PDB file of C-alpha atoms and ligand atoms in Angstrom:
ATOM      1  CA  MET A   7      98.757  84.640  93.412  1.00 81.00           C
ATOM      2  CA  THR A   8      99.573  87.717  95.595  1.00 90.00           C
ATOM      3  CA  LYS A   9     101.363  90.660  94.218  1.00 92.00           C
ATOM      4  CA  LYS A  10     104.448  91.824  96.109  1.00 91.00           C
ATOM      5  CA  SER A  11     104.724  94.935  94.120  1.00 93.00           C
ATOM      6  CA  LEU A  12     101.324  96.014  95.603  1.00 95.00           C
ATOM      7  CA  GLY A  13     102.277  95.066  99.106  1.00 92.00           C
ATOM      8  CA  GLN A  14      99.854  92.326  99.392  1.00 95.00           C
ATOM      9  CA  ASN A  15     100.071  90.736 102.753  1.00 96.00           C
ATOM     10  CA  PHE A  16      96.630  89.603 103.755  1.00 97.00           C
ATOM     11  CA  LEU A  17      95.153  89.340 107.275  1.00 97.00           C
ATOM     12  CA  SER A  18      92.544  86.744 108.221  1.00 91.00           C
ATOM     13  CA  ASP A  19      93.011  86.347 111.939  1.00 96.00           C
ATOM     14  CA  LYS A  20      89.611  87.004 113.361  1.00 96.00           C
ATOM     15  CA  ASN A  21      90.892  88.432 116.690  1.00 97.00           C
ATOM     16  CA  ILE A  22      93.231  90.863 115.012  1.00 97.00           C
ATOM     17  CA  LEU A  23      90.513  91.951 112.502  1.00 98.00           C
ATOM     18  CA  SER A  24      88.167  92.561 115.471  1.00 98.00           C
ATOM     19  CA  LYS A  25      90.810  94.631 117.240  1.00 98.00           C
ATOM     20  CA  ILE A  26      91.282  96.879 114.231  1.00 98.00           C
ATOM     21  CA  VAL A  27      87.460  97.425 113.907  1.00 98.00           C
ATOM     22  CA  GLU A  28      87.225  98.005 117.637  1.00 98.00           C
ATOM     23  CA  SER A  29      89.947 100.730 117.444  1.00 98.00           C
ATOM     24  CA  GLY A  30      87.754 102.625 114.952  1.00 98.00           C
ATOM     25  CA  GLN A  31      84.706 102.676 117.336  1.00 98.00           C
ATOM     26  CA  ILE A  32      82.271 102.579 114.317  1.00 98.00           C
ATOM     27  CA  SER A  33      78.786 103.975 114.762  1.00 97.00           C
ATOM     28  CA  LYS A  34      75.717 103.721 112.445  1.00 97.00           C
ATOM     29  CA  GLU A  35      76.282 107.309 111.353  1.00 97.00           C
ATOM     30  CA  ASP A  36      79.875 106.619 110.070  1.00 98.00           C
ATOM     31  CA  ILE A  37      81.111 107.099 106.511  1.00 98.00           C
ATOM     32  CA  ILE A  38      84.009 104.767 106.269  1.00 98.00           C
ATOM     33  CA  LEU A  39      86.887 104.590 103.628  1.00 98.00           C
ATOM     34  CA  GLU A  40      89.097 101.385 103.423  1.00 98.00           C
ATOM     35  CA  ILE A  41      92.334 101.585 101.616  1.00 98.00           C
ATOM     36  CA  GLY A  42      93.462  98.437  99.964  1.00 98.00           C
ATOM     37  CA  PRO A  43      90.757  95.978 100.962  1.00 98.00           C
ATOM     38  CA  GLY A  44      92.507  92.983  99.378  1.00 97.00           C
ATOM     39  CA  THR A  45      90.257  90.074  99.475  1.00 96.00           C
ATOM     40  CA  GLY A  46      87.863  91.862 101.754  1.00 97.00           C
ATOM     41  CA  ASN A  47      88.537  90.358 105.222  1.00 97.00           C
ATOM     42  CA  LEU A  48      88.509  93.512 107.060  1.00 98.00           C
ATOM     43  CA  THR A  49      85.777  95.030 104.879  1.00 98.00           C
ATOM     44  CA  ASN A  50      83.571  92.143 106.221  1.00 97.00           C
ATOM     45  CA  LYS A  51      84.351  92.943 109.800  1.00 98.00           C
ATOM     46  CA  ILE A  52      83.660  96.642 109.126  1.00 98.00           C
ATOM     47  CA  LEU A  53      80.389  95.823 107.452  1.00 98.00           C
ATOM     48  CA  ASP A  54      79.303  93.835 110.486  1.00 97.00           C
ATOM     49  CA  GLN A  55      79.115  97.137 112.341  1.00 97.00           C
ATOM     50  CA  ALA A  56      76.631  98.425 109.810  1.00 97.00           C
ATOM     51  CA  PRO A  57      78.129 101.921 109.086  1.00 98.00           C
ATOM     52  CA  LYS A  58      76.036 104.409 107.086  1.00 97.00           C
ATOM     53  CA  HIS A  59      78.343 103.989 103.931  1.00 97.00           C
ATOM     54  CA  LEU A  60      81.482 102.073 103.103  1.00 98.00           C
ATOM     55  CA  ILE A  61      83.807 103.082 100.292  1.00 98.00           C
ATOM     56  CA  ILE A  62      86.673 100.644  99.464  1.00 98.00           C
ATOM     57  CA  ILE A  63      89.575 101.570  97.099  1.00 98.00           C
ATOM     58  CA  GLU A  64      91.660  98.751  95.513  1.00 98.00           C
ATOM     59  CA  LYS A  65      94.246  99.133  92.810  1.00 98.00           C
ATOM     60  CA  ASP A  66      94.279  95.500  91.758  1.00 97.00           C
ATOM     61  CA  LYS A  67      91.812  94.829  89.077  1.00 96.00           C
ATOM     62  CA  GLU A  68      91.747  91.041  89.851  1.00 95.00           C
ATOM     63  CA  LEU A  69      90.778  91.730  93.322  1.00 97.00           C
ATOM     64  CA  ILE A  70      87.996  94.116  92.280  1.00 97.00           C
ATOM     65  CA  ASN A  71      86.294  91.219  90.700  1.00 95.00           C
ATOM     66  CA  ILE A  72      86.400  89.182  93.816  1.00 95.00           C
ATOM     67  CA  LEU A  73      85.166  92.185  95.951  1.00 97.00           C
ATOM     68  CA  LYS A  74      82.348  92.818  93.488  1.00 97.00           C
ATOM     69  CA  LYS A  75      81.147  89.312  93.735  1.00 96.00           C
ATOM     70  CA  LYS A  76      81.482  89.393  97.613  1.00 96.00           C
ATOM     71  CA  PHE A  77      79.968  92.728  98.346  1.00 96.00           C
ATOM     72  CA  GLY A  78      77.820  93.747  95.402  1.00 88.00           C
ATOM     73  CA  LYS A  79      75.831  96.862  96.127  1.00 88.00           C
ATOM     74  CA  ASN A  80      76.371  97.036  99.870  1.00 89.00           C
ATOM     75  CA  VAL A  81      79.812  98.579  99.365  1.00 97.00           C
ATOM     76  CA  GLU A  82      81.042 101.455  96.985  1.00 97.00           C
ATOM     77  CA  ILE A  83      83.914  99.713  95.126  1.00 98.00           C
ATOM     78  CA  ILE A  84      86.406 101.862  93.507  1.00 98.00           C
ATOM     79  CA  ASN A  85      89.372 100.476  91.313  1.00 98.00           C
ATOM     80  CA  GLN A  86      91.963 103.264  91.554  1.00 98.00           C
ATOM     81  CA  ASP A  87      95.351 104.042  93.087  1.00 98.00           C
ATOM     82  CA  ILE A  88      94.649 105.666  96.473  1.00 98.00           C
ATOM     83  CA  LEU A  89      97.348 108.220  95.827  1.00 98.00           C
ATOM     84  CA  GLU A  90      95.274 109.600  93.042  1.00 98.00           C
ATOM     85  CA  CYS A  91      91.892 109.770  94.959  1.00 97.00           C
ATOM     86  CA  TYR A  92      92.575 110.000  98.692  1.00 96.00           C
ATOM     87  CA  ASP A  93      90.920 113.486  98.834  1.00 93.00           C
ATOM     88  CA  ASN A  94      88.138 112.912  96.574  1.00 94.00           C
ATOM     89  CA  PHE A  95      85.512 112.085  99.128  1.00 92.00           C
ATOM     90  CA  LYS A  96      83.614 115.086 100.423  1.00 89.00           C
ATOM     91  CA  TYR A  97      80.885 114.576 102.942  1.00 92.00           C
ATOM     92  CA  ASN A  98      79.262 116.790 105.657  1.00 91.00           C
ATOM     93  CA  THR A  99      80.488 114.480 108.366  1.00 93.00           C
ATOM     94  CA  PRO A 100      84.122 113.581 108.872  1.00 97.00           C
ATOM     95  CA  ILE A 101      85.250 110.312 107.485  1.00 98.00           C
ATOM     96  CA  LYS A 102      86.951 107.379 109.285  1.00 98.00           C
ATOM     97  CA  VAL A 103      89.691 105.791 107.216  1.00 98.00           C
ATOM     98  CA  PHE A 104      90.913 102.127 107.757  1.00 98.00           C
ATOM     99  CA  GLY A 105      93.814 100.522 105.959  1.00 98.00           C
ATOM    100  CA  ASN A 106      96.184  97.539 106.336  1.00 98.00           C
ATOM    101  CA  LEU A 107      98.382  99.690 104.104  1.00 98.00           C
ATOM    102  CA  PRO A 108     100.594  98.546 101.291  1.00 97.00           C
ATOM    103  CA  TYR A 109     104.035  99.095 102.927  1.00 94.00           C
ATOM    104  CA  ASN A 110     105.826 100.540  99.915  1.00 95.00           C
ATOM    105  CA  ILE A 111     103.434 103.687  99.846  1.00 97.00           C
ATOM    106  CA  SER A 112     102.187 103.925 103.399  1.00 98.00           C
ATOM    107  CA  THR A 113     104.171 106.888 104.410  1.00 98.00           C
ATOM    108  CA  LYS A 114     103.138 108.718 101.298  1.00 98.00           C
ATOM    109  CA  ILE A 115      99.527 107.981 102.091  1.00 98.00           C
ATOM    110  CA  LEU A 116      99.822 109.389 105.561  1.00 98.00           C
ATOM    111  CA  ILE A 117     101.702 112.516 104.482  1.00 98.00           C
ATOM    112  CA  SER A 118      99.069 113.127 101.774  1.00 97.00           C
ATOM    113  CA  TYR A 119      96.410 113.215 104.405  1.00 98.00           C
ATOM    114  CA  ILE A 120      98.410 115.246 106.791  1.00 98.00           C
ATOM    115  CA  LYS A 121      98.795 118.063 104.105  1.00 96.00           C
ATOM    116  CA  ILE A 122      94.933 118.292 103.694  1.00 96.00           C
ATOM    117  CA  LYS A 123      94.038 121.769 104.851  1.00 92.00           C
ATOM    118  CA  GLU A 124      91.002 121.393 106.967  1.00 91.00           C
ATOM    119  CA  LEU A 125      91.883 117.917 108.213  1.00 95.00           C
ATOM    120  CA  LYS A 126      89.737 117.727 111.231  1.00 96.00           C
ATOM    121  CA  LYS A 127      86.551 118.865 109.332  1.00 95.00           C
ATOM    122  CA  ARG A 128      87.167 116.174 106.757  1.00 96.00           C
ATOM    123  CA  PHE A 129      88.487 113.264 108.628  1.00 97.00           C
ATOM    124  CA  ASN A 130      87.512 111.785 112.029  1.00 97.00           C
ATOM    125  CA  LYS A 131      90.138 109.158 112.541  1.00 98.00           C
ATOM    126  CA  PHE A 132      92.770 107.102 110.757  1.00 98.00           C
ATOM    127  CA  ILE A 133      93.029 103.377 111.757  1.00 98.00           C
ATOM    128  CA  PHE A 134      96.285 102.154 110.045  1.00 98.00           C
ATOM    129  CA  ILE A 135      98.683  99.214 109.996  1.00 98.00           C
ATOM    130  CA  PHE A 136     102.156 100.111 109.285  1.00 98.00           C
ATOM    131  CA  GLN A 137     105.550  98.333 109.345  1.00 98.00           C
ATOM    132  CA  LYS A 138     106.455  98.512 113.016  1.00 98.00           C
ATOM    133  CA  GLU A 139     109.632 100.415 112.143  1.00 98.00           C
ATOM    134  CA  VAL A 140     107.495 103.045 110.514  1.00 98.00           C
ATOM    135  CA  ALA A 141     104.978 103.210 113.351  1.00 98.00           C
ATOM    136  CA  ASP A 142     107.862 103.621 115.873  1.00 98.00           C
ATOM    137  CA  ARG A 143     108.930 106.683 113.802  1.00 98.00           C
ATOM    138  CA  ILE A 144     105.351 108.136 113.747  1.00 98.00           C
ATOM    139  CA  LEU A 145     105.031 107.670 117.491  1.00 98.00           C
ATOM    140  CA  ALA A 146     108.513 108.882 118.539  1.00 98.00           C
ATOM    141  CA  LYS A 147     109.104 111.816 120.787  1.00 98.00           C
ATOM    142  CA  ASP A 148     112.022 114.285 120.560  1.00 98.00           C
ATOM    143  CA  ASN A 149     115.410 113.306 121.906  1.00 97.00           C
ATOM    144  CA  SER A 150     115.039 109.750 120.721  1.00 97.00           C
ATOM    145  CA  LYS A 151     116.508 107.839 117.840  1.00 96.00           C
ATOM    146  CA  ASN A 152     113.269 107.325 115.876  1.00 98.00           C
ATOM    147  CA  TYR A 153     112.179 110.908 116.124  1.00 98.00           C
ATOM    148  CA  GLY A 154     112.206 112.665 112.713  1.00 98.00           C
ATOM    149  CA  ARG A 155     110.184 113.952 109.878  1.00 97.00           C
ATOM    150  CA  LEU A 156     107.248 111.497 110.329  1.00 98.00           C
ATOM    151  CA  SER A 157     106.961 112.123 114.156  1.00 98.00           C
ATOM    152  CA  ILE A 158     106.954 115.965 113.561  1.00 98.00           C
ATOM    153  CA  LEU A 159     104.502 115.845 110.658  1.00 98.00           C
ATOM    154  CA  SER A 160     102.182 113.429 112.389  1.00 98.00           C
ATOM    155  CA  SER A 161     102.105 115.258 115.759  1.00 97.00           C
ATOM    156  CA  TRP A 162     101.723 118.584 114.087  1.00 98.00           C
ATOM    157  CA  LYS A 163      98.076 117.871 113.235  1.00 97.00           C
ATOM    158  CA  MET A 164      97.117 114.658 114.783  1.00 98.00           C
ATOM    159  CA  THR A 165      97.519 112.459 118.011  1.00 98.00           C
ATOM    160  CA  PRO A 166      98.859 109.182 117.074  1.00 98.00           C
ATOM    161  CA  GLN A 167      98.502 106.262 119.426  1.00 98.00           C
ATOM    162  CA  LYS A 168      99.701 102.628 119.298  1.00 98.00           C
ATOM    163  CA  VAL A 169      97.072 100.022 119.737  1.00 98.00           C
ATOM    164  CA  MET A 170      99.271  96.855 119.222  1.00 98.00           C
ATOM    165  CA  ASP A 171     102.119  95.257 117.468  1.00 98.00           C
ATOM    166  CA  ILE A 172     101.257  92.354 115.127  1.00 98.00           C
ATOM    167  CA  ASN A 173     103.443  89.236 114.534  1.00 98.00           C
ATOM    168  CA  PRO A 174     104.354  88.577 110.952  1.00 98.00           C
ATOM    169  CA  LYS A 175     102.813  85.023 111.322  1.00 97.00           C
ATOM    170  CA  PHE A 176      99.298  86.464 111.079  1.00 97.00           C
ATOM    171  CA  PHE A 177      99.903  87.763 107.521  1.00 97.00           C
ATOM    172  CA  SER A 178      99.776  85.771 104.323  1.00 96.00           C
ATOM    173  CA  PRO A 179     102.234  85.721 102.655  1.00 95.00           C
ATOM    174  CA  LYS A 180     104.290  86.202 105.885  1.00 96.00           C
ATOM    175  CA  PRO A 181     106.291  89.482 105.747  1.00 95.00           C
ATOM    176  CA  LYS A 182     109.880  89.603 107.110  1.00 95.00           C
ATOM    177  CA  VAL A 183     109.081  92.284 109.770  1.00 97.00           C
ATOM    178  CA  TRP A 184     106.565  93.140 112.508  1.00 98.00           C
ATOM    179  CA  SER A 185     103.721  95.496 111.996  1.00 98.00           C
ATOM    180  CA  SER A 186     101.913  97.811 114.340  1.00 98.00           C
ATOM    181  CA  LEU A 187      98.282  98.957 114.429  1.00 98.00           C
ATOM    182  CA  ILE A 188      97.988 102.633 115.254  1.00 98.00           C
ATOM    183  CA  THR A 189      95.266 105.311 115.293  1.00 98.00           C
ATOM    184  CA  LEU A 190      95.680 108.959 114.393  1.00 98.00           C
ATOM    185  CA  THR A 191      93.090 111.363 115.541  1.00 98.00           C
ATOM    186  CA  PRO A 192      93.089 114.802 113.942  1.00 98.00           C
ATOM    187  CA  ASN A 193      93.469 117.585 116.571  1.00 97.00           C
ATOM    188  CA  ILE A 194      90.923 120.473 116.693  1.00 95.00           C
ATOM    189  CA  LYS A 195      93.818 123.049 117.265  1.00 94.00           C
ATOM    190  CA  PHE A 196      97.127 123.057 115.503  1.00 96.00           C
ATOM    191  CA  GLU A 197      99.584 125.650 114.399  1.00 95.00           C
ATOM    192  CA  GLN A 198      98.313 127.007 111.022  1.00 95.00           C
ATOM    193  CA  LEU A 199     100.876 127.504 108.185  1.00 97.00           C
ATOM    194  CA  LYS A 200     100.579 129.474 105.007  1.00 96.00           C
ATOM    195  CA  LYS A 201     101.345 126.399 103.024  1.00 96.00           C
ATOM    196  CA  GLU A 202     100.769 122.802 104.232  1.00 94.00           C
ATOM    197  CA  LYS A 203     103.919 121.669 102.551  1.00 95.00           C
ATOM    198  CA  SER A 204     106.340 124.012 104.382  1.00 97.00           C
ATOM    199  CA  LEU A 205     106.856 121.881 107.470  1.00 98.00           C
ATOM    200  CA  GLU A 206     107.646 118.780 105.187  1.00 97.00           C
ATOM    201  CA  HIS A 207     110.198 120.966 103.383  1.00 97.00           C
ATOM    202  CA  ILE A 208     111.789 122.198 106.652  1.00 97.00           C
ATOM    203  CA  THR A 209     111.966 118.804 108.261  1.00 97.00           C
ATOM    204  CA  ASN A 210     113.424 117.354 105.023  1.00 97.00           C
ATOM    205  CA  ILE A 211     116.355 119.828 105.240  1.00 97.00           C
ATOM    206  CA  PHE A 212     117.033 119.140 108.856  1.00 98.00           C
ATOM    207  CA  PHE A 213     116.775 115.412 108.775  1.00 97.00           C
ATOM    208  CA  ASN A 214     118.686 114.885 105.535  1.00 95.00           C
ATOM    209  CA  GLN A 215     121.671 115.784 107.846  1.00 88.00           C
ATOM    210  CA  ARG A 216     120.467 114.100 110.824  1.00 90.00           C
ATOM    211  CA  ARG A 217     123.897 113.563 112.540  1.00 92.00           C
ATOM    212  CA  LYS A 218     125.072 117.237 111.771  1.00 94.00           C
ATOM    213  CA  MET A 219     124.468 120.144 114.169  1.00 97.00           C
ATOM    214  CA  ILE A 220     121.491 122.245 113.372  1.00 98.00           C
ATOM    215  CA  ARG A 221     123.762 125.236 112.559  1.00 97.00           C
ATOM    216  CA  LYS A 222     124.168 123.878 109.056  1.00 97.00           C
ATOM    217  CA  PRO A 223     120.434 123.497 108.055  1.00 97.00           C
ATOM    218  CA  MET A 224     119.689 126.854 109.759  1.00 97.00           C
ATOM    219  CA  LYS A 225     122.372 128.600 107.831  1.00 97.00           C
ATOM    220  CA  GLN A 226     121.172 126.990 104.662  1.00 96.00           C
ATOM    221  CA  LEU A 227     117.640 128.440 105.304  1.00 96.00           C
ATOM    222  CA  PHE A 228     118.358 131.922 106.604  1.00 97.00           C
ATOM    223  CA  ASP A 229     121.040 134.487 106.029  1.00 96.00           C
ATOM    224  CA  ASN A 230     120.379 135.827 109.593  1.00 96.00           C
ATOM    225  CA  TYR A 231     120.323 132.394 111.190  1.00 97.00           C
ATOM    226  CA  GLU A 232     122.161 133.483 114.384  1.00 97.00           C
ATOM    227  CA  GLU A 233     119.604 136.181 114.998  1.00 96.00           C
ATOM    228  CA  ILE A 234     116.755 133.794 114.479  1.00 96.00           C
ATOM    229  CA  ALA A 235     118.180 131.229 116.746  1.00 97.00           C
ATOM    230  CA  THR A 236     118.529 133.737 119.486  1.00 97.00           C
ATOM    231  CA  LYS A 237     114.966 134.851 118.935  1.00 96.00           C
ATOM    232  CA  LEU A 238     113.760 131.351 119.171  1.00 96.00           C
ATOM    233  CA  ASN A 239     116.021 130.415 122.009  1.00 97.00           C
ATOM    234  CA  ILE A 240     117.545 127.604 119.942  1.00 97.00           C
ATOM    235  CA  ASP A 241     121.164 126.264 120.599  1.00 98.00           C
ATOM    236  CA  LEU A 242     122.762 125.847 117.101  1.00 98.00           C
ATOM    237  CA  ASN A 243     124.967 123.089 118.375  1.00 98.00           C
ATOM    238  CA  ILE A 244     122.216 120.517 118.979  1.00 97.00           C
ATOM    239  CA  ARG A 245     121.134 117.829 116.501  1.00 98.00           C
ATOM    240  CA  PRO A 246     117.794 117.750 114.562  1.00 98.00           C
ATOM    241  CA  GLN A 247     116.362 115.009 117.002  1.00 98.00           C
ATOM    242  CA  ASN A 248     116.785 117.372 119.880  1.00 97.00           C
ATOM    243  CA  LEU A 249     114.329 120.004 118.623  1.00 97.00           C
ATOM    244  CA  SER A 250     110.739 119.753 119.555  1.00 97.00           C
ATOM    245  CA  THR A 251     107.825 119.768 116.959  1.00 97.00           C
ATOM    246  CA  LYS A 252     106.962 123.274 118.539  1.00 97.00           C
ATOM    247  CA  LYS A 253     110.320 124.550 117.642  1.00 98.00           C
ATOM    248  CA  TYR A 254     110.202 123.160 114.117  1.00 98.00           C
ATOM    249  CA  LEU A 255     106.920 124.928 113.655  1.00 98.00           C
ATOM    250  CA  GLU A 256     108.400 128.276 114.979  1.00 97.00           C
ATOM    251  CA  ILE A 257     111.345 127.820 112.378  1.00 98.00           C
ATOM    252  CA  CYS A 258     108.699 127.127 109.735  1.00 97.00           C
ATOM    253  CA  LYS A 259     106.919 130.438 110.464  1.00 96.00           C
ATOM    254  CA  PHE A 260     110.174 132.295 110.026  1.00 95.00           C
ATOM    255  CA  TYR A 261     110.726 130.340 106.830  1.00 96.00           C
ATOM    256  CA  GLU A 262     107.213 131.288 105.556  1.00 96.00           C
ATOM    257  CA  LYS A 263     107.953 135.155 105.877  1.00 92.00           C
ATOM    258  CA  LEU A 264     110.787 134.525 103.253  1.00 87.00           C
ATOM    259  CA  ILE A 265     108.389 132.853 100.677  1.00 78.00           C
TER     260      ILE A 265
HETATM  261  N1  SAM B 311      93.063  94.795 103.688  1.00 88.97           N
HETATM  262  C1  SAM B 311      93.623  93.618 103.191  1.00 88.97           C
HETATM  263  C2  SAM B 311      93.843  92.692 104.407  1.00 88.97           C
HETATM  264  O1  SAM B 311      94.026  93.251 105.543  1.00 88.97           O
HETATM  265  O2  SAM B 311      93.940  91.363 104.217  1.00 88.97           O
HETATM  266  C3  SAM B 311      94.803  93.766 102.259  1.00 88.97           C
HETATM  267  C4  SAM B 311      95.921  94.481 102.816  1.00 88.97           C
HETATM  268  S1  SAM B 311      97.450  94.539 101.858  1.00 88.97           S
HETATM  269  C5  SAM B 311      98.667  94.757 102.963  1.00 88.97           C
HETATM  270  C6  SAM B 311      97.438  96.033 100.966  1.00 88.97           C
HETATM  271  C7  SAM B 311      96.326  96.162  99.856  1.00 88.97           C
HETATM  272  O3  SAM B 311      96.422  97.466  99.169  1.00 88.97           O
HETATM  273  C8  SAM B 311      96.419  95.116  98.749  1.00 88.97           C
HETATM  274  O4  SAM B 311      95.159  94.514  98.477  1.00 88.97           O
HETATM  275  C9  SAM B 311      96.931  95.839  97.542  1.00 88.97           C
HETATM  276  O5  SAM B 311      96.420  95.417  96.287  1.00 88.97           O
HETATM  277  C10 SAM B 311      96.327  97.210  97.854  1.00 88.97           C
HETATM  278  N2  SAM B 311      97.096  98.339  97.177  1.00 88.97           N
HETATM  279  C11 SAM B 311      98.389  98.500  96.924  1.00 88.97           C
HETATM  280  N3  SAM B 311      98.700  99.685  96.408  1.00 88.97           N
HETATM  281  C12 SAM B 311      97.531 100.348  96.298  1.00 88.97           C
HETATM  282  C13 SAM B 311      97.172 101.584  95.770  1.00 88.97           C
HETATM  283  N4  SAM B 311      98.105 102.376  95.245  1.00 88.97           N
HETATM  284  N5  SAM B 311      95.889 102.106  95.957  1.00 88.97           N
HETATM  285  C14 SAM B 311      94.890 101.183  96.348  1.00 88.97           C
HETATM  286  N6  SAM B 311      95.174  99.955  96.789  1.00 88.97           N
HETATM  287  C15 SAM B 311      96.479  99.513  96.717  1.00 88.97           C
END
């Protein structure tokens, strides 16, 4: 019996599993973390590539028993909630993270990783399956309807890339919506902030009122909002989706002077 509350939609199609693994370009030196291995279908494919070390984190105790029987000592099996341990793995080489993510917490997982300070040093690549609608938001560029918080946060520190969309028929049980496989590669250079959570805070304020002109959130953030808008060359009559990630980061820098 699969558990809907844990977002259990399993993949067993060999071609799709191969495509996921290919997207991660696994080498013999790689340390891999897999989030939510389920019954271990993707885990098996990853193991075929003989990485240096494979850690799998699964919240469901019943599945842990299956995974232990299947993989024994070849894999480090952890029965925990990923949201409590996503940052527990510290190695000298950056880790690759795979996951056909549980949909109810997929954006939480992504944002938790983005907020890790030295992301590039710690993580080499993320190979994730999201609901297509979420992937579209991650990949969106400014001036488009899907552009928002997730696009800005993701492109701040990473380069997201679409690999392919996946038809619901390939999952069991079959979900109602399409999914997308994407990779996110941490960038060497990105705008440093005093606090990793500042950009999340700023974008929350702007996109909570996505149809309103940005005058309103700017006024909410700064007493001298008109002066700041002039300095940053921002028109206060545009809407949040018309501001580039670069401009959000500039706004964030001003905000950080206040805190
Ligand atoms: N990787 C498997 C596959 O592709 O067939 C399963 C993917 S399924 C979409 C998501 C998996 O994440 C399930 O096995 C579920 O039990 C597990 N899961 C759900 N919430 C979790 C959490 N908070 N921490 C770790 N694993 C979780």
